[in-house]
Amino acid sequence: MSADTEAATGGHNPWIIAVVVALATFMEVLDTTIANVALRYISGGLAVGPDEAAWVVTSYLVANAVTLTASSFLAKRYGRKAFFLWSVALFTLSSILCGFAWSLESLLFFRVLQGLGGGGMAPLAQSILADSFPPEKRGQAFALYGVAIVVAPAIGPTIGGWLSDNASWHWCFLINGPIGVMALALMYWVIQDPPQAVAERKRLREQGVRFDIVGFLLVATFLGALEVVLDEGQRKDWFGSNLIIVFTIIAGLAFAAMIPWLLTRKNPVVDLRLIGQRQFGACFLVMLATGAILISTTQFLPQLTQELYGYTATLSGLVLGPGGAVTVVMMFVAGRLSGFVAPKWLIATGATIIAVGMLDLTRLNGESSFSFFMWSRIYIGIGLPMIFLSITAASYQGIAKDRTDQASALINVARNVGGSVGVCIAQNTLAYRQQFHQSRLGEHVSSVEPAYQETMRQATAYFSQRGFAGPDAERQALAWIAQQVQTQVALWAYIDVFKVLAIMAMTAVPLALLLKSAKSGGQAPAGH
């Protein structure tokens, strides 16, 4: 067989395995954003408030983070194939149940199950690819996997918006049913545990190695409480809420107990010692920043276009579409480049392109068009694959095969937590800068200001010409001025958000310089 078709464990073409695991991962990651644009439909359909409906997103992220911590041990103890099949089956079944939810309580319960099933899928897919391909082909294999990880959140709002506008929010979940069944059947056929994994499982059984339940509970408590604080803090007025105070204390105590426990166990549920390695530690930090950029931009662009420009959920989702298409192309371009260019330079280049895209968004104004937003996402679509693919492949350099599951789990924890941190920072920047700009602009909206007097005179004359009597024309003019001020306040606040995201993107550049200079997948063979 050629290098491209060399069989993986089980005798199957590794590219078939790559397609199957990418399909399952795509389905799972899609659910991190597909429900975001449907929240107002869910709120109306279940007769609950917007804050209550927001728990549909938070509950999934918390459950997802919890399973991530246990995925490495469970994969080793019960086999990757068995755990992957169980995860996909639970995810698919709970997705269908979400679609038939009859109340908010039932939907939240099924979303927790969905998150528990989906949490192990991404790290398992990553480690399966790492073991199915030789080092020189990993860059291209991770390109296909990267399409699922990076493109799914981008098109999630588009799909969710279209389904919500034209069918029902229920279909945002029901759509996973046929895809999940197909993925389950294909995985049962093509995936086999590698010999070293079978030997490791046998050794664990013979030695009676037990699941680190204490470590799992500490990590799960820390990540779960942290997700609640990050996702609900802004909506609950941070430390003005007893809920946020309680969960912050829980997260702090769990973190303080978690570190010494995990560092002193022989078989910890999460091997934090990996983060202490220069190569993997730098990859972990860059993935935090990458997750922050990916999820925050995916959430805030549709939010901006719907709130200030009157886009429908479908149209606001379509703003991300061209960028998603560019991401697909660039993922494979970056996959080819990874065999010739060191990860540090790809990451630095990608981060710079994303920062430029974010700075371009600071030209935002009331007349900004669809193409303006579309091009900003295209810039991100060019840069993000360079970062994501390089960091995914580079994170396995120097990692023994029996630790790839641990590495996969930690990298995916970084992506998930980074996404929540990014959204949290963006939300707080938006809220606080709105207050700032409201105060500043309010200083100039005064009857003693000549500019205000002239604007008021022109606006009153405008409404008088359209049939409003004197006092009514003045009231209409006041309302119009107030609306313009609020619009300007929101625009300036969003501009500040994009400035902050540009700074976050640039943090990846110095972190990338900590990486080794070796190419991420080794030099590609001739003809590849």
CSV table of C-alpha atoms in Angstrom, one decimal, residues 3-399:
chain,number,residue,atom,x,y,z
A,3,ALA,CA,1.6,6.0,2.3
A,4,ASP,CA,-1.8,7.4,1.7
A,5,THR,CA,-3.7,4.2,1.9
A,6,GLU,CA,-1.7,2.3,4.6
A,7,ALA,CA,-4.2,0.4,6.6
A,8,ALA,CA,-4.9,1.4,10.2
A,9,THR,CA,-5.8,-1.0,13.0
A,10,GLY,CA,-8.6,-3.3,11.8
A,11,GLY,CA,-7.4,-3.1,8.1
A,12,HIS,CA,-9.4,-0.1,7.2
A,13,ASN,CA,-8.1,2.9,5.2
A,14,PRO,CA,-7.3,5.6,7.8
A,15,TRP,CA,-9.0,8.2,5.7
A,16,ILE,CA,-12.3,6.4,6.1
A,17,ILE,CA,-11.7,6.4,9.9
A,18,ALA,CA,-10.9,10.2,9.7
A,19,VAL,CA,-14.2,10.9,7.8
A,20,VAL,CA,-16.3,8.9,10.3
A,21,VAL,CA,-14.8,10.4,13.4
A,22,ALA,CA,-15.0,13.9,11.9
A,23,LEU,CA,-18.7,13.3,11.1
A,24,ALA,CA,-19.4,12.4,14.8
A,25,THR,CA,-17.3,15.3,16.1
A,26,PHE,CA,-19.0,17.8,13.7
A,27,MET,CA,-22.4,16.8,15.0
A,28,GLU,CA,-21.3,17.2,18.6
A,29,VAL,CA,-19.5,20.6,18.2
A,30,LEU,CA,-22.4,21.9,16.1
A,31,ASP,CA,-24.5,21.8,19.3
A,32,THR,CA,-22.3,24.3,21.1
A,33,THR,CA,-23.8,27.1,18.9
A,34,ILE,CA,-26.8,25.8,17.0
A,35,ALA,CA,-29.1,26.5,20.0
A,36,ASN,CA,-27.8,30.1,20.6
A,37,VAL,CA,-29.9,31.7,17.9
A,38,ALA,CA,-32.9,29.6,18.8
A,39,LEU,CA,-33.1,30.7,22.4
A,40,ARG,CA,-35.8,33.3,21.9
A,41,TYR,CA,-37.9,30.7,20.1
A,42,ILE,CA,-37.3,28.3,22.9
A,43,SER,CA,-38.2,31.0,25.4
A,44,GLY,CA,-41.5,31.7,23.6
A,45,GLY,CA,-42.3,28.1,22.9
A,46,LEU,CA,-41.9,26.9,26.5
A,47,ALA,CA,-43.2,30.2,28.0
A,48,VAL,CA,-40.1,31.0,30.0
A,49,GLY,CA,-38.0,34.1,30.3
A,50,PRO,CA,-34.8,34.7,28.3
A,51,ASP,CA,-32.5,34.2,31.4
A,52,GLU,CA,-34.1,30.8,32.0
A,53,ALA,CA,-33.8,29.8,28.4
A,54,ALA,CA,-30.1,30.7,28.5
A,55,TRP,CA,-29.6,27.6,30.8
A,56,VAL,CA,-30.2,25.5,27.6
A,57,VAL,CA,-26.7,26.5,26.5
A,58,THR,CA,-25.0,26.6,30.0
A,59,SER,CA,-26.3,23.1,31.0
A,60,TYR,CA,-24.8,21.6,27.9
A,61,LEU,CA,-21.4,23.2,28.3
A,62,VAL,CA,-21.2,22.2,32.0
A,63,ALA,CA,-22.1,18.5,31.3
A,64,ASN,CA,-19.7,18.6,28.3
A,65,ALA,CA,-16.8,19.8,30.5
A,66,VAL,CA,-17.5,17.2,33.1
A,67,THR,CA,-17.3,14.3,30.7
A,68,LEU,CA,-14.1,15.6,29.1
A,69,THR,CA,-12.2,15.0,32.4
A,70,ALA,CA,-13.2,11.4,32.5
A,71,SER,CA,-12.8,10.5,28.8
A,72,SER,CA,-9.1,9.5,29.0
A,73,PHE,CA,-9.5,6.9,31.8
A,74,LEU,CA,-12.8,5.5,30.5
A,75,ALA,CA,-11.3,5.1,27.0
A,76,LYS,CA,-8.4,3.2,28.4
A,77,ARG,CA,-10.4,1.1,30.8
A,78,TYR,CA,-13.3,0.1,28.5
A,79,GLY,CA,-11.8,0.7,25.1
A,80,ARG,CA,-11.9,3.7,22.8
A,81,LYS,CA,-14.4,2.0,20.5
A,82,ALA,CA,-16.8,1.0,23.2
A,83,PHE,CA,-16.7,4.4,24.9
A,84,PHE,CA,-17.0,6.2,21.6
A,85,LEU,CA,-20.0,4.1,20.6
A,86,TRP,CA,-21.6,4.7,24.0
A,87,SER,CA,-21.0,8.5,23.7
A,88,VAL,CA,-22.5,8.8,20.3
A,89,ALA,CA,-25.5,6.6,21.2
A,90,LEU,CA,-26.2,8.7,24.3
A,91,PHE,CA,-25.7,12.0,22.4
A,92,THR,CA,-28.1,10.9,19.6
A,93,LEU,CA,-30.8,9.6,21.9
A,94,SER,CA,-30.7,12.7,24.1
A,95,SER,CA,-30.8,15.0,21.0
A,96,ILE,CA,-34.0,13.3,19.9
A,97,LEU,CA,-35.4,13.7,23.4
A,98,CYS,CA,-34.5,17.4,23.4
A,99,GLY,CA,-36.5,17.8,20.3
A,100,PHE,CA,-39.5,16.4,22.0
A,101,ALA,CA,-39.0,18.2,25.3
A,102,TRP,CA,-42.4,19.4,26.8
A,103,SER,CA,-41.0,21.8,29.4
A,104,LEU,CA,-37.9,23.8,30.3
A,105,GLU,CA,-37.0,21.3,33.0
A,106,SER,CA,-37.2,18.3,30.7
A,107,LEU,CA,-35.2,20.1,28.0
A,108,LEU,CA,-32.5,21.0,30.5
A,109,PHE,CA,-32.3,17.4,31.8
A,110,PHE,CA,-32.0,16.1,28.2
A,111,ARG,CA,-29.4,18.7,27.4
A,112,VAL,CA,-27.3,17.5,30.4
A,113,LEU,CA,-27.5,14.0,29.0
A,114,GLN,CA,-26.5,15.3,25.6
A,115,GLY,CA,-23.5,17.1,27.0
A,116,LEU,CA,-22.4,14.0,28.9
A,117,GLY,CA,-22.6,12.0,25.7
A,118,GLY,CA,-20.8,14.6,23.6
A,119,GLY,CA,-18.0,15.5,26.0
A,120,GLY,CA,-15.9,12.4,25.2
A,121,MET,CA,-16.4,12.5,21.4
A,122,ALA,CA,-13.9,15.3,20.4
A,123,PRO,CA,-10.9,14.1,22.5
A,124,LEU,CA,-11.5,10.5,21.4
A,125,ALA,CA,-11.7,11.5,17.8
A,126,GLN,CA,-8.5,13.4,18.1
A,127,SER,CA,-6.6,10.5,19.8
A,128,ILE,CA,-8.0,8.0,17.3
A,129,LEU,CA,-6.6,10.1,14.4
A,130,ALA,CA,-3.2,10.5,16.1
A,131,ASP,CA,-2.9,6.7,16.4
A,132,SER,CA,-4.4,5.9,12.9
A,133,PHE,CA,-1.9,8.0,10.9
A,134,PRO,CA,1.9,8.1,10.8
A,135,PRO,CA,3.4,11.4,12.0
A,136,GLU,CA,4.1,12.7,8.5
A,137,LYS,CA,0.4,12.4,7.6
A,138,ARG,CA,-1.1,13.7,10.8
A,139,GLY,CA,-1.2,17.3,9.5
A,140,GLN,CA,-3.6,16.4,6.7
A,141,ALA,CA,-5.7,14.1,8.9
A,142,PHE,CA,-6.1,16.8,11.5
A,143,ALA,CA,-7.2,19.2,8.7
A,144,LEU,CA,-10.3,17.0,8.2
A,145,TYR,CA,-10.9,16.9,11.9
A,146,GLY,CA,-10.3,20.6,12.1
A,147,VAL,CA,-13.1,21.2,9.6
A,148,ALA,CA,-15.5,19.6,12.1
A,149,ILE,CA,-14.2,21.6,15.1
A,150,VAL,CA,-13.9,25.0,13.5
A,151,VAL,CA,-16.6,25.0,10.8
A,152,ALA,CA,-19.3,23.5,13.0
A,153,PRO,CA,-19.6,26.4,15.4
A,154,ALA,CA,-19.5,28.8,12.4
A,155,ILE,CA,-22.4,27.3,10.6
A,156,GLY,CA,-24.3,26.4,13.7
A,157,PRO,CA,-26.1,29.8,13.9
A,158,THR,CA,-26.9,29.5,10.2
A,159,ILE,CA,-28.5,26.1,10.5
A,160,GLY,CA,-30.1,27.0,13.8
A,161,GLY,CA,-31.5,30.3,12.5
A,162,TRP,CA,-32.9,28.7,9.3
A,163,LEU,CA,-34.6,25.9,11.2
A,164,SER,CA,-36.0,28.2,13.8
A,165,ASP,CA,-37.3,30.7,11.2
A,166,ASN,CA,-38.7,28.2,8.8
A,167,ALA,CA,-39.6,25.1,10.8
A,168,SER,CA,-39.3,24.9,14.6
A,169,TRP,CA,-36.6,25.2,17.3
A,170,HIS,CA,-37.2,21.4,17.9
A,171,TRP,CA,-35.4,20.6,14.7
A,172,CYS,CA,-32.2,22.2,16.0
A,173,PHE,CA,-32.0,18.9,18.1
A,174,LEU,CA,-33.9,16.4,15.9
A,175,ILE,CA,-31.5,17.0,13.1
A,176,ASN,CA,-28.9,15.0,15.1
A,177,GLY,CA,-31.0,11.8,15.0
A,178,PRO,CA,-30.3,10.5,11.5
A,179,ILE,CA,-26.7,11.8,11.5
A,180,GLY,CA,-26.0,10.1,14.8
A,181,VAL,CA,-27.5,6.8,13.7
A,182,MET,CA,-25.4,6.8,10.5
A,183,ALA,CA,-22.2,7.8,12.5
A,184,LEU,CA,-22.9,5.0,15.0
A,185,ALA,CA,-23.2,2.3,12.3
A,186,LEU,CA,-20.0,3.5,10.5
A,187,MET,CA,-18.0,3.7,13.7
A,188,TYR,CA,-19.0,0.2,14.6
A,189,TRP,CA,-17.7,-1.0,11.3
A,190,VAL,CA,-14.4,0.9,10.9
A,191,ILE,CA,-13.0,1.7,14.4
A,192,GLN,CA,-10.9,-0.9,16.2
A,193,ASP,CA,-8.7,-0.4,19.3
A,194,PRO,CA,-5.0,-0.4,18.5
A,195,PRO,CA,-2.9,-3.3,20.0
A,196,GLN,CA,-1.2,-0.9,22.5
A,197,ALA,CA,-4.6,0.2,23.8
A,198,VAL,CA,-5.8,-3.4,24.2
A,199,ALA,CA,-2.6,-4.2,26.1
A,200,GLU,CA,-3.0,-1.1,28.3
A,201,ARG,CA,-6.6,-2.1,29.1
A,202,LYS,CA,-5.5,-5.6,30.0
A,203,ARG,CA,-2.7,-4.2,32.2
A,204,LEU,CA,-5.2,-1.9,34.0
A,205,ARG,CA,-7.5,-4.8,34.7
A,206,GLU,CA,-4.7,-7.0,36.0
A,207,GLN,CA,-3.3,-4.4,38.2
A,208,GLY,CA,-6.7,-3.4,39.5
A,209,VAL,CA,-6.3,0.2,38.7
A,210,ARG,CA,-9.3,2.1,39.8
A,211,PHE,CA,-10.9,5.2,38.4
A,212,ASP,CA,-9.7,8.3,40.3
A,213,ILE,CA,-13.1,9.2,41.6
A,214,VAL,CA,-11.9,11.9,44.0
A,215,GLY,CA,-9.8,13.6,41.2
A,216,PHE,CA,-12.8,13.3,38.8
A,217,LEU,CA,-15.2,14.9,41.3
A,218,LEU,CA,-12.7,17.7,42.0
A,219,VAL,CA,-12.0,18.5,38.4
A,220,ALA,CA,-15.7,18.1,37.4
A,221,THR,CA,-16.8,20.4,40.2
A,222,PHE,CA,-14.2,23.0,39.3
A,223,LEU,CA,-15.0,23.0,35.6
A,224,GLY,CA,-18.7,22.8,36.1
A,225,ALA,CA,-18.8,25.7,38.6
A,226,LEU,CA,-16.4,27.7,36.5
A,227,GLU,CA,-18.7,27.3,33.4
A,228,VAL,CA,-21.7,28.4,35.4
A,229,VAL,CA,-19.8,31.5,36.7
A,230,LEU,CA,-18.5,32.4,33.2
A,231,ASP,CA,-21.8,31.8,31.3
A,232,GLU,CA,-24.3,33.2,33.9
A,233,GLY,CA,-22.2,35.9,35.5
A,234,GLN,CA,-23.1,38.8,33.2
A,235,ARG,CA,-26.8,37.8,33.2
A,236,LYS,CA,-26.9,37.6,37.0
A,237,ASP,CA,-25.0,40.8,37.7
A,238,TRP,CA,-21.9,38.9,38.9
A,239,PHE,CA,-21.2,39.2,42.6
A,240,GLY,CA,-24.5,40.9,43.1
A,241,SER,CA,-26.0,37.4,42.7
A,242,ASN,CA,-25.8,34.8,45.5
A,243,LEU,CA,-25.7,32.1,42.9
A,244,ILE,CA,-22.5,33.5,41.3
A,245,ILE,CA,-20.9,34.0,44.7
A,246,VAL,CA,-21.7,30.4,45.7
A,247,PHE,CA,-20.4,28.9,42.5
A,248,THR,CA,-17.2,31.1,42.6
A,249,ILE,CA,-16.5,29.8,46.1
A,250,ILE,CA,-17.1,26.2,45.0
A,251,ALA,CA,-14.8,26.6,41.9
A,252,GLY,CA,-12.1,28.1,44.1
A,253,LEU,CA,-12.2,25.4,46.7
A,254,ALA,CA,-12.3,22.6,44.1
A,255,PHE,CA,-9.3,24.2,42.3
A,256,ALA,CA,-7.3,24.5,45.5
A,257,ALA,CA,-7.9,20.8,46.3
A,258,MET,CA,-7.6,19.6,42.8
A,259,ILE,CA,-4.0,20.6,42.1
A,260,PRO,CA,-2.2,18.8,44.8
A,261,TRP,CA,-4.4,15.7,44.4
A,262,LEU,CA,-3.8,15.3,40.7
A,263,LEU,CA,-0.1,16.0,41.0
A,264,THR,CA,0.5,13.3,43.6
A,265,ARG,CA,-1.6,10.4,42.1
A,266,LYS,CA,0.0,7.7,40.1
A,267,ASN,CA,-3.0,7.4,37.7
A,268,PRO,CA,-4.8,10.7,37.9
A,269,VAL,CA,-8.0,11.3,36.0
A,270,VAL,CA,-6.2,14.3,34.4
A,271,ASP,CA,-2.5,14.4,34.0
A,272,LEU,CA,-1.7,18.0,34.8
A,273,ARG,CA,2.0,17.2,34.5
A,274,LEU,CA,1.6,17.5,30.7
A,275,ILE,CA,0.9,21.2,31.0
A,276,GLY,CA,4.2,21.6,32.7
A,277,GLN,CA,6.0,20.4,29.6
A,278,ARG,CA,7.1,23.4,27.5
A,279,GLN,CA,5.7,22.1,24.2
A,280,PHE,CA,2.3,20.9,25.4
A,281,GLY,CA,1.9,23.8,27.9
A,282,ALA,CA,2.3,26.3,25.1
A,283,CYS,CA,-0.2,24.4,23.0
A,284,PHE,CA,-2.6,24.4,25.9
A,285,LEU,CA,-2.4,28.2,26.3
A,286,VAL,CA,-2.7,28.9,22.6
A,287,MET,CA,-5.8,26.6,22.4
A,288,LEU,CA,-7.4,28.6,25.2
A,289,ALA,CA,-6.9,31.8,23.1
A,290,THR,CA,-8.1,30.0,20.0
A,291,GLY,CA,-11.3,28.7,21.7
A,292,ALA,CA,-12.0,32.2,23.0
A,293,ILE,CA,-11.7,33.8,19.5
A,294,LEU,CA,-13.7,31.0,17.7
A,295,ILE,CA,-16.7,30.9,20.1
A,296,SER,CA,-16.9,34.7,20.9
A,297,THR,CA,-16.8,35.8,17.3
A,298,THR,CA,-19.3,33.2,16.3
A,299,GLN,CA,-21.7,34.4,19.0
A,300,PHE,CA,-21.2,38.2,18.7
A,301,LEU,CA,-21.4,38.7,15.0
A,302,PRO,CA,-24.9,37.2,14.7
A,303,GLN,CA,-25.9,39.0,17.9
A,304,LEU,CA,-24.7,42.3,16.5
A,305,THR,CA,-26.5,42.0,13.2
A,306,GLN,CA,-29.7,41.0,14.8
A,307,GLU,CA,-29.8,43.6,17.5
A,308,LEU,CA,-28.6,46.7,15.5
A,309,TYR,CA,-29.2,45.9,11.9
A,310,GLY,CA,-32.5,44.0,12.0
A,311,TYR,CA,-31.2,40.8,10.4
A,312,THR,CA,-33.3,37.6,10.8
A,313,ALA,CA,-31.8,34.6,12.5
A,314,THR,CA,-31.2,33.1,9.1
A,315,LEU,CA,-29.6,36.1,7.6
A,316,SER,CA,-27.3,36.7,10.6
A,317,GLY,CA,-26.2,33.1,10.4
A,318,LEU,CA,-25.5,33.5,6.7
A,319,VAL,CA,-23.0,36.3,7.6
A,320,LEU,CA,-20.7,33.5,8.8
A,321,GLY,CA,-21.3,31.2,5.8
A,322,PRO,CA,-18.6,32.5,3.4
A,323,GLY,CA,-16.1,32.5,6.2
A,324,GLY,CA,-17.0,28.8,6.9
A,325,ALA,CA,-16.4,28.0,3.3
A,326,VAL,CA,-13.0,29.7,3.4
A,327,THR,CA,-12.2,27.8,6.6
A,328,VAL,CA,-12.8,24.5,4.9
A,329,VAL,CA,-10.4,25.4,2.0
A,330,MET,CA,-7.8,26.8,4.3
A,331,MET,CA,-7.9,23.8,6.6
A,332,PHE,CA,-6.6,21.6,3.8
A,333,VAL,CA,-4.1,24.3,2.7
A,334,ALA,CA,-2.8,24.6,6.2
A,335,GLY,CA,-2.7,20.8,6.3
A,336,ARG,CA,-0.3,20.7,3.3
A,337,LEU,CA,1.7,23.6,4.7
A,338,SER,CA,2.2,21.8,8.1
A,339,GLY,CA,4.6,19.4,6.4
A,340,PHE,CA,6.9,22.2,5.4
A,341,VAL,CA,6.4,25.1,7.8
A,342,ALA,CA,7.0,24.9,11.6
A,343,PRO,CA,3.8,25.3,13.7
A,344,LYS,CA,5.1,28.5,15.5
A,345,TRP,CA,5.2,30.4,12.2
A,346,LEU,CA,1.8,29.2,11.0
A,347,ILE,CA,0.3,30.1,14.4
A,348,ALA,CA,1.9,33.6,14.4
A,349,THR,CA,0.7,34.2,10.9
A,350,GLY,CA,-2.8,33.0,11.6
A,351,ALA,CA,-3.1,35.0,14.8
A,352,THR,CA,-2.0,38.2,13.0
A,353,ILE,CA,-4.6,37.7,10.2
A,354,ILE,CA,-7.3,37.2,12.8
A,355,ALA,CA,-6.2,40.3,14.7
A,356,VAL,CA,-6.3,42.3,11.4
A,357,GLY,CA,-9.9,41.0,10.8
A,358,MET,CA,-10.9,42.1,14.3
A,359,LEU,CA,-9.4,45.5,13.8
A,360,ASP,CA,-11.2,45.8,10.5
A,361,LEU,CA,-14.5,45.4,12.4
A,362,THR,CA,-13.7,48.5,14.4
A,363,ARG,CA,-14.7,50.5,11.2
A,364,LEU,CA,-18.2,49.5,12.2
A,365,ASN,CA,-20.9,52.2,11.7
A,366,GLY,CA,-24.6,52.5,11.2
A,367,GLU,CA,-24.3,52.0,7.4
A,368,SER,CA,-22.2,48.8,7.6
A,369,SER,CA,-23.4,46.3,5.0
A,370,PHE,CA,-23.7,42.5,4.8
A,371,SER,CA,-20.5,42.3,2.8
A,372,PHE,CA,-18.6,44.2,5.6
A,373,PHE,CA,-19.5,41.6,8.2
A,374,MET,CA,-19.0,38.8,5.7
A,375,TRP,CA,-15.4,39.9,4.9
A,376,SER,CA,-14.5,40.1,8.6
A,377,ARG,CA,-15.5,36.5,9.0
A,378,ILE,CA,-13.5,35.5,5.9
A,379,TYR,CA,-10.3,37.0,7.5
A,380,ILE,CA,-11.0,34.8,10.5
A,381,GLY,CA,-11.6,31.8,8.2
A,382,ILE,CA,-8.1,32.3,6.7
A,383,GLY,CA,-6.3,32.7,10.0
A,384,LEU,CA,-8.0,30.2,12.3
A,385,PRO,CA,-7.1,27.0,10.5
A,386,MET,CA,-3.4,27.9,10.6
A,387,ILE,CA,-3.6,28.2,14.4
A,388,PHE,CA,-6.0,25.3,15.1
A,389,LEU,CA,-4.4,22.7,12.9
A,390,SER,CA,-0.8,23.6,13.9
A,391,ILE,CA,-1.7,23.5,17.6
A,392,THR,CA,-3.6,20.3,17.4
A,393,ALA,CA,-0.7,18.5,15.6
A,394,ALA,CA,2.1,20.1,17.7
A,395,SER,CA,0.4,19.1,21.0
A,396,TYR,CA,1.3,15.5,20.3
A,397,GLN,CA,5.0,16.1,19.7
A,398,GLY,CA,6.9,14.2,22.4
A,399,ILE,CA,3.8,12.6,23.8
